[in-house]
Amino acid sequence: MINETKLETERLRLRSWRDNDIEPYAKACNTRSVMRWLGGVQTLAEVEDDVRYFVESEAKDGLTYWVVERLADNSFLGFCGLVRIPDHDCPIVGEWEIGWRLGHSFWREGSGHEAACAILTLAFDNFWIDTVYSRTARGNKASRSLMSKLGLTRCPKLDYVPAGESAKLLVYSITRRKWYDLSHSGCAMKKPRRIAPHSIIDTLTDGEPITTYEWMTEEEARSWERQVEFEEEFMVRNLKTSGAKTAS
């Protein structure tokens, strides 16, 4: 049985969606204050479509916008996670996007920052994603502030107006290298204290991908990454020694 808990931080649990999550999700997040910059309050059918999409994304990619709960009392706060951008009119369609949505009563508690830090750590340490993007409306100052706090920076050349809309969406991004630099400097905090089973693809073993599932702590993830980097450098040195040409 696959554990539905994907991440835990000091105060939060990020987990897969359940069939009975629609009501608490709608109660927490489908309000005028939360949906102000997200197209307005949704119908029940739209809320159900959202949850269905989140479930399908996890089944397909292993990542999604996961439920965020408070460990102390299991309160349903909202969601946070990563999905591939599906909008074909977006200049970065297919890229990974971090997103979050928390109920108004849970704002200004640092929960969004804590959950997003855990997600970015997972993205870069465990899934080897090179760049994570995020989009928001110009007027959504709270979201833009959180993006900046996380280390995401503006990408003005990628801003665009979605089909059928009149307002421009602003695009932000952060690379794996920048996240590591911020982490080492102490700027990025609230890392996950445990990471759920996930798929690790190792293409350095006899040229064949091997998938393993295990719990990985942050230190274990970094150790695994250092080992892979060493093996890659070793392979490149051998290629150069043998006279083989590399792409770089």
mmCIF file of C-alpha atoms in Angstrom:
data_model
loop_
_atom_site.group_PDB
_atom_site.id
_atom_site.type_symbol
_atom_site.label_atom_id
_atom_site.label_comp_id
_atom_site.label_asym_id
_atom_site.label_seq_id
_atom_site.Cartn_x
_atom_site.Cartn_y
_atom_site.Cartn_z
ATOM 1 C CA MET A 1 0.000 0.000 0.000
ATOM 2 C CA ILE A 2 1.412 3.398 -0.990
ATOM 3 C CA ASN A 3 1.654 5.857 1.875
ATOM 4 C CA GLU A 4 -0.526 8.880 1.107
ATOM 5 C CA THR A 5 1.728 11.192 3.139
ATOM 6 C CA LYS A 6 4.216 12.768 0.757
ATOM 7 C CA LEU A 7 6.003 15.280 2.941
ATOM 8 C CA GLU A 8 6.093 16.389 6.536
ATOM 9 C CA THR A 9 7.571 19.624 7.827
ATOM 10 C CA GLU A 10 7.781 20.981 11.347
ATOM 11 C CA ARG A 11 4.078 21.872 11.369
ATOM 12 C CA LEU A 12 2.548 20.497 8.179
ATOM 13 C CA ARG A 13 1.657 17.325 6.356
ATOM 14 C CA LEU A 14 1.363 17.214 2.554
ATOM 15 C CA ARG A 15 -0.584 14.217 1.312
ATOM 16 C CA SER A 16 -2.533 12.744 -1.587
ATOM 17 C CA TRP A 17 -6.169 13.640 -2.153
ATOM 18 C CA ARG A 18 -9.015 11.550 -0.736
ATOM 19 C CA ASP A 19 -12.576 11.183 -1.983
ATOM 20 C CA ASN A 20 -13.902 13.123 1.027
ATOM 21 C CA ASP A 21 -11.591 16.133 0.526
ATOM 22 C CA ILE A 22 -13.898 18.069 -1.804
ATOM 23 C CA GLU A 23 -16.043 19.575 0.966
ATOM 24 C CA PRO A 24 -13.186 20.778 3.210
ATOM 25 C CA TYR A 25 -11.302 22.030 0.147
ATOM 26 C CA ALA A 26 -14.297 24.057 -1.007
ATOM 27 C CA LYS A 27 -14.918 25.383 2.499
ATOM 28 C CA ALA A 28 -11.310 26.509 2.949
ATOM 29 C CA CYS A 29 -10.408 27.752 -0.506
ATOM 30 C CA ASN A 30 -13.499 28.421 -2.601
ATOM 31 C CA THR A 31 -14.174 31.842 -1.110
ATOM 32 C CA ARG A 32 -14.139 35.356 -2.538
ATOM 33 C CA SER A 33 -10.992 36.349 -0.675
ATOM 34 C CA VAL A 34 -9.015 33.276 -1.738
ATOM 35 C CA MET A 35 -10.289 33.222 -5.327
ATOM 36 C CA ARG A 36 -10.038 36.964 -5.921
ATOM 37 C CA TRP A 37 -7.139 36.616 -8.379
ATOM 38 C CA LEU A 38 -7.988 33.095 -9.512
ATOM 39 C CA GLY A 39 -11.119 33.627 -11.566
ATOM 40 C CA GLY A 40 -13.641 34.029 -8.769
ATOM 41 C CA VAL A 41 -15.656 31.579 -6.693
ATOM 42 C CA GLN A 42 -16.107 28.239 -8.455
ATOM 43 C CA THR A 43 -19.143 26.017 -8.898
ATOM 44 C CA LEU A 44 -19.159 22.628 -7.194
ATOM 45 C CA ALA A 45 -18.495 20.999 -10.578
ATOM 46 C CA GLU A 46 -15.409 23.180 -11.057
ATOM 47 C CA VAL A 47 -14.123 22.298 -7.599
ATOM 48 C CA GLU A 48 -14.604 18.602 -8.380
ATOM 49 C CA ASP A 49 -12.783 19.065 -11.695
ATOM 50 C CA ASP A 50 -9.859 20.635 -9.832
ATOM 51 C CA VAL A 51 -9.551 17.696 -7.452
ATOM 52 C CA ARG A 52 -9.887 15.208 -10.313
ATOM 53 C CA TYR A 53 -7.058 16.989 -12.137
ATOM 54 C CA PHE A 54 -4.846 16.916 -9.037
ATOM 55 C CA VAL A 55 -5.405 13.171 -8.619
ATOM 56 C CA GLU A 56 -4.713 12.486 -12.300
ATOM 57 C CA SER A 57 -1.543 14.581 -12.216
ATOM 58 C CA GLU A 58 -0.135 12.563 -9.340
ATOM 59 C CA ALA A 59 -1.000 9.290 -11.061
ATOM 60 C CA LYS A 60 0.742 10.466 -14.243
ATOM 61 C CA ASP A 61 3.779 12.384 -12.970
ATOM 62 C CA GLY A 62 4.204 11.428 -9.318
ATOM 63 C CA LEU A 63 3.709 15.083 -8.360
ATOM 64 C CA THR A 64 0.669 17.288 -7.977
ATOM 65 C CA TYR A 65 -0.871 19.990 -5.807
ATOM 66 C CA TRP A 66 -1.078 17.980 -2.597
ATOM 67 C CA VAL A 67 -3.392 18.594 0.346
ATOM 68 C CA VAL A 68 -1.790 20.635 3.133
ATOM 69 C CA GLU A 69 -2.835 19.710 6.668
ATOM 70 C CA ARG A 70 -1.724 21.024 10.041
ATOM 71 C CA LEU A 71 -0.071 18.256 12.041
ATOM 72 C CA ALA A 72 -1.300 19.540 15.394
ATOM 73 C CA ASP A 73 -5.010 19.081 14.668
ATOM 74 C CA ASN A 74 -5.264 17.709 11.081
ATOM 75 C CA SER A 75 -6.947 20.926 9.903
ATOM 76 C CA PHE A 76 -7.376 21.144 6.128
ATOM 77 C CA LEU A 77 -5.429 24.266 5.111
ATOM 78 C CA GLY A 78 -5.485 24.004 1.312
ATOM 79 C CA PHE A 79 -2.938 22.725 -1.192
ATOM 80 C CA CYS A 80 0.638 23.178 -2.345
ATOM 81 C CA GLY A 81 2.721 21.313 -4.885
ATOM 82 C CA LEU A 82 3.949 20.968 -8.436
ATOM 83 C CA VAL A 83 2.195 20.255 -11.733
ATOM 84 C CA ARG A 84 3.214 20.464 -15.358
ATOM 85 C CA ILE A 85 1.750 23.595 -16.974
ATOM 86 C CA PRO A 86 -1.087 22.359 -19.234
ATOM 87 C CA ASP A 87 -2.031 25.642 -20.934
ATOM 88 C CA HIS A 88 -0.973 25.526 -24.590
ATOM 89 C CA ASP A 89 -1.149 29.313 -24.921
ATOM 90 C CA CYS A 90 1.490 29.629 -22.176
ATOM 91 C CA PRO A 91 5.092 30.134 -23.370
ATOM 92 C CA ILE A 92 6.317 27.592 -20.806
ATOM 93 C CA VAL A 93 3.716 24.870 -21.414
ATOM 94 C CA GLY A 94 4.913 21.522 -20.094
ATOM 95 C CA GLU A 95 7.294 23.049 -17.536
ATOM 96 C CA TRP A 96 6.930 22.452 -13.796
ATOM 97 C CA GLU A 97 4.957 25.028 -11.844
ATOM 98 C CA ILE A 98 4.769 25.418 -8.079
ATOM 99 C CA GLY A 99 1.393 26.534 -6.782
ATOM 100 C CA TRP A 100 -0.394 27.000 -3.488
ATOM 101 C CA ARG A 101 -3.830 27.905 -2.205
ATOM 102 C CA LEU A 102 -4.640 28.222 1.488
ATOM 103 C CA GLY A 103 -7.811 29.194 3.281
ATOM 104 C CA HIS A 104 -7.997 32.839 4.375
ATOM 105 C CA SER A 105 -8.010 31.930 8.067
ATOM 106 C CA PHE A 106 -4.598 30.291 7.604
ATOM 107 C CA TRP A 107 -2.890 33.267 5.976
ATOM 108 C CA ARG A 108 -0.033 35.095 7.692
ATOM 109 C CA GLU A 109 1.017 32.002 9.647
ATOM 110 C CA GLY A 110 3.976 31.107 7.443
ATOM 111 C CA SER A 111 2.305 27.892 6.314
ATOM 112 C CA GLY A 112 2.514 28.778 2.628
ATOM 113 C CA HIS A 113 6.238 29.452 2.870
ATOM 114 C CA GLU A 114 6.848 26.299 4.903
ATOM 115 C CA ALA A 115 4.954 24.083 2.471
ATOM 116 C CA ALA A 116 6.495 25.697 -0.618
ATOM 117 C CA CYS A 117 10.038 25.302 0.756
ATOM 118 C CA ALA A 118 9.389 21.602 1.269
ATOM 119 C CA ILE A 119 8.039 21.282 -2.267
ATOM 120 C CA LEU A 120 11.026 23.043 -3.831
ATOM 121 C CA THR A 121 13.411 20.852 -1.857
ATOM 122 C CA LEU A 122 11.586 17.775 -3.128
ATOM 123 C CA ALA A 123 11.617 19.081 -6.706
ATOM 124 C CA PHE A 124 15.319 19.824 -6.812
ATOM 125 C CA ASP A 125 16.767 17.152 -4.495
ATOM 126 C CA ASN A 126 14.599 14.183 -5.375
ATOM 127 C CA PHE A 127 13.091 14.743 -8.812
ATOM 128 C CA TRP A 128 16.073 16.571 -10.320
ATOM 129 C CA ILE A 129 13.949 19.295 -11.875
ATOM 130 C CA ASP A 130 16.186 22.006 -13.342
ATOM 131 C CA THR A 131 13.800 24.967 -13.174
ATOM 132 C CA VAL A 132 10.510 25.563 -11.376
ATOM 133 C CA TYR A 133 8.135 28.290 -12.557
ATOM 134 C CA SER A 134 5.154 30.063 -11.053
ATOM 135 C CA ARG A 135 2.512 32.420 -12.432
ATOM 136 C CA THR A 136 0.312 35.034 -10.816
ATOM 137 C CA ALA A 137 -1.708 38.149 -11.496
ATOM 138 C CA ARG A 138 0.019 41.506 -11.127
ATOM 139 C CA GLY A 139 -2.388 42.541 -8.380
ATOM 140 C CA ASN A 140 -1.835 39.420 -6.287
ATOM 141 C CA LYS A 141 0.708 41.023 -3.975
ATOM 142 C CA ALA A 142 0.598 38.220 -1.388
ATOM 143 C CA SER A 143 1.492 35.587 -3.950
ATOM 144 C CA ARG A 144 4.209 37.725 -5.505
ATOM 145 C CA SER A 145 5.653 38.405 -2.075
ATOM 146 C CA LEU A 146 5.850 34.696 -1.289
ATOM 147 C CA MET A 147 7.502 33.988 -4.631
ATOM 148 C CA SER A 148 10.170 36.571 -3.902
ATOM 149 C CA LYS A 149 10.660 35.218 -0.377
ATOM 150 C CA LEU A 150 11.222 31.756 -1.852
ATOM 151 C CA GLY A 151 13.874 33.114 -4.200
ATOM 152 C CA LEU A 152 11.829 33.076 -7.402
ATOM 153 C CA THR A 153 12.601 35.961 -9.748
ATOM 154 C CA ARG A 154 10.616 37.678 -12.477
ATOM 155 C CA CYS A 155 10.810 36.508 -16.085
ATOM 156 C CA PRO A 156 9.273 39.515 -17.929
ATOM 157 C CA LYS A 157 9.912 38.009 -21.361
ATOM 158 C CA LEU A 158 7.648 35.067 -20.441
ATOM 159 C CA ASP A 159 4.692 37.174 -19.238
ATOM 160 C CA TYR A 160 1.588 36.588 -21.347
ATOM 161 C CA VAL A 161 -2.161 37.120 -21.591
ATOM 162 C CA PRO A 162 -4.083 33.807 -21.387
ATOM 163 C CA ALA A 163 -6.570 33.065 -24.138
ATOM 164 C CA GLY A 164 -9.923 34.674 -23.429
ATOM 165 C CA GLU A 165 -8.493 36.907 -20.706
ATOM 166 C CA SER A 166 -7.547 40.575 -20.681
ATOM 167 C CA ALA A 167 -5.062 40.673 -17.802
ATOM 168 C CA LYS A 168 -1.455 39.585 -18.117
ATOM 169 C CA LEU A 169 -0.002 36.803 -15.992
ATOM 170 C CA LEU A 170 3.442 37.404 -14.529
ATOM 171 C CA VAL A 171 5.945 34.547 -14.671
ATOM 172 C CA TYR A 172 8.551 33.794 -12.020
ATOM 173 C CA SER A 173 11.189 31.067 -11.846
ATOM 174 C CA ILE A 174 13.964 29.553 -9.771
ATOM 175 C CA THR A 175 16.711 27.147 -10.835
ATOM 176 C CA ARG A 176 18.060 24.204 -8.899
ATOM 177 C CA ARG A 177 21.459 25.907 -8.575
ATOM 178 C CA LYS A 178 19.942 29.060 -7.126
ATOM 179 C CA TRP A 179 17.874 27.035 -4.655
ATOM 180 C CA TYR A 180 21.008 25.253 -3.475
ATOM 181 C CA ASP A 181 22.813 28.569 -3.087
ATOM 182 C CA LEU A 182 19.937 29.961 -1.026
ATOM 183 C CA SER A 183 19.739 26.785 1.048
ATOM 184 C CA HIS A 184 23.412 26.856 1.865
ATOM 185 C CA SER A 185 23.255 30.533 2.801
ATOM 186 C CA GLY A 186 20.363 29.876 5.180
ATOM 187 C CA CYS A 187 17.879 31.971 3.207
ATOM 188 C CA ALA A 188 15.603 29.043 2.370
ATOM 189 C CA MET A 189 14.180 27.529 5.547
ATOM 190 C CA LYS A 190 11.572 25.041 6.711
ATOM 191 C CA LYS A 191 12.882 22.011 4.822
ATOM 192 C CA PRO A 192 10.893 18.761 5.008
ATOM 193 C CA ARG A 193 11.808 16.490 7.883
ATOM 194 C CA ARG A 194 10.786 13.437 5.905
ATOM 195 C CA ILE A 195 10.009 12.633 2.304
ATOM 196 C CA ALA A 196 7.582 9.967 1.155
ATOM 197 C CA PRO A 197 8.334 7.041 -1.171
ATOM 198 C CA HIS A 198 8.924 8.301 -4.661
ATOM 199 C CA SER A 199 10.382 7.136 -7.938
ATOM 200 C CA ILE A 200 14.120 7.642 -8.410
ATOM 201 C CA ILE A 201 15.429 7.044 -11.921
ATOM 202 C CA ASP A 202 19.134 6.117 -12.074
ATOM 203 C CA THR A 203 20.297 6.036 -15.706
ATOM 204 C CA LEU A 204 23.930 5.399 -14.797
ATOM 205 C CA THR A 205 23.557 1.685 -14.078
ATOM 206 C CA ASP A 206 24.412 -0.253 -17.221
ATOM 207 C CA GLY A 207 22.574 2.377 -19.238
ATOM 208 C CA GLU A 208 19.218 1.077 -18.017
ATOM 209 C CA PRO A 209 16.819 3.051 -15.812
ATOM 210 C CA ILE A 210 16.222 1.486 -12.415
ATOM 211 C CA THR A 211 13.297 2.587 -10.269
ATOM 212 C CA THR A 212 13.477 2.298 -6.489
ATOM 213 C CA TYR A 213 11.090 3.374 -3.769
ATOM 214 C CA GLU A 214 12.253 4.438 -0.356
ATOM 215 C CA TRP A 215 11.987 7.044 2.350
ATOM 216 C CA MET A 216 14.655 9.693 1.911
ATOM 217 C CA THR A 217 15.683 12.320 4.390
ATOM 218 C CA GLU A 218 17.151 15.590 3.157
ATOM 219 C CA GLU A 219 20.699 14.425 3.972
ATOM 220 C CA GLU A 220 20.146 11.097 2.203
ATOM 221 C CA ALA A 221 18.876 12.947 -0.862
ATOM 222 C CA ARG A 222 21.953 15.187 -0.943
ATOM 223 C CA SER A 223 24.254 12.190 -0.433
ATOM 224 C CA TRP A 224 22.565 10.381 -3.323
ATOM 225 C CA GLU A 225 22.926 13.457 -5.500
ATOM 226 C CA ARG A 226 26.634 13.791 -4.704
ATOM 227 C CA GLN A 227 27.157 10.147 -5.647
ATOM 228 C CA VAL A 228 25.385 10.606 -8.980
ATOM 229 C CA GLU A 229 27.400 13.749 -9.711
ATOM 230 C CA PHE A 230 30.624 11.840 -8.947
ATOM 231 C CA GLU A 231 29.612 9.021 -11.298
ATOM 232 C CA GLU A 232 28.753 11.502 -14.050
ATOM 233 C CA GLU A 233 32.145 13.236 -13.676
ATOM 234 C CA PHE A 234 33.895 9.856 -13.681
ATOM 235 C CA MET A 235 32.129 8.866 -16.919
ATOM 236 C CA VAL A 236 33.028 12.182 -18.589
ATOM 237 C CA ARG A 237 36.696 11.811 -17.600
ATOM 238 C CA ASN A 238 36.774 8.300 -19.033
ATOM 239 C CA LEU A 239 35.225 9.499 -22.282
ATOM 240 C CA LYS A 240 37.805 12.263 -22.620
ATOM 241 C CA THR A 241 40.640 9.872 -21.778
ATOM 242 C CA SER A 242 39.443 7.439 -24.436
ATOM 243 C CA GLY A 243 39.201 10.213 -27.023
ATOM 244 C CA ALA A 244 35.423 10.095 -27.301
ATOM 245 C CA LYS A 245 33.646 13.365 -28.043
ATOM 246 C CA THR A 246 31.170 14.901 -25.638
ATOM 247 C CA ALA A 247 28.414 17.409 -26.319
ATOM 248 C CA SER A 248 30.139 20.146 -24.301
#
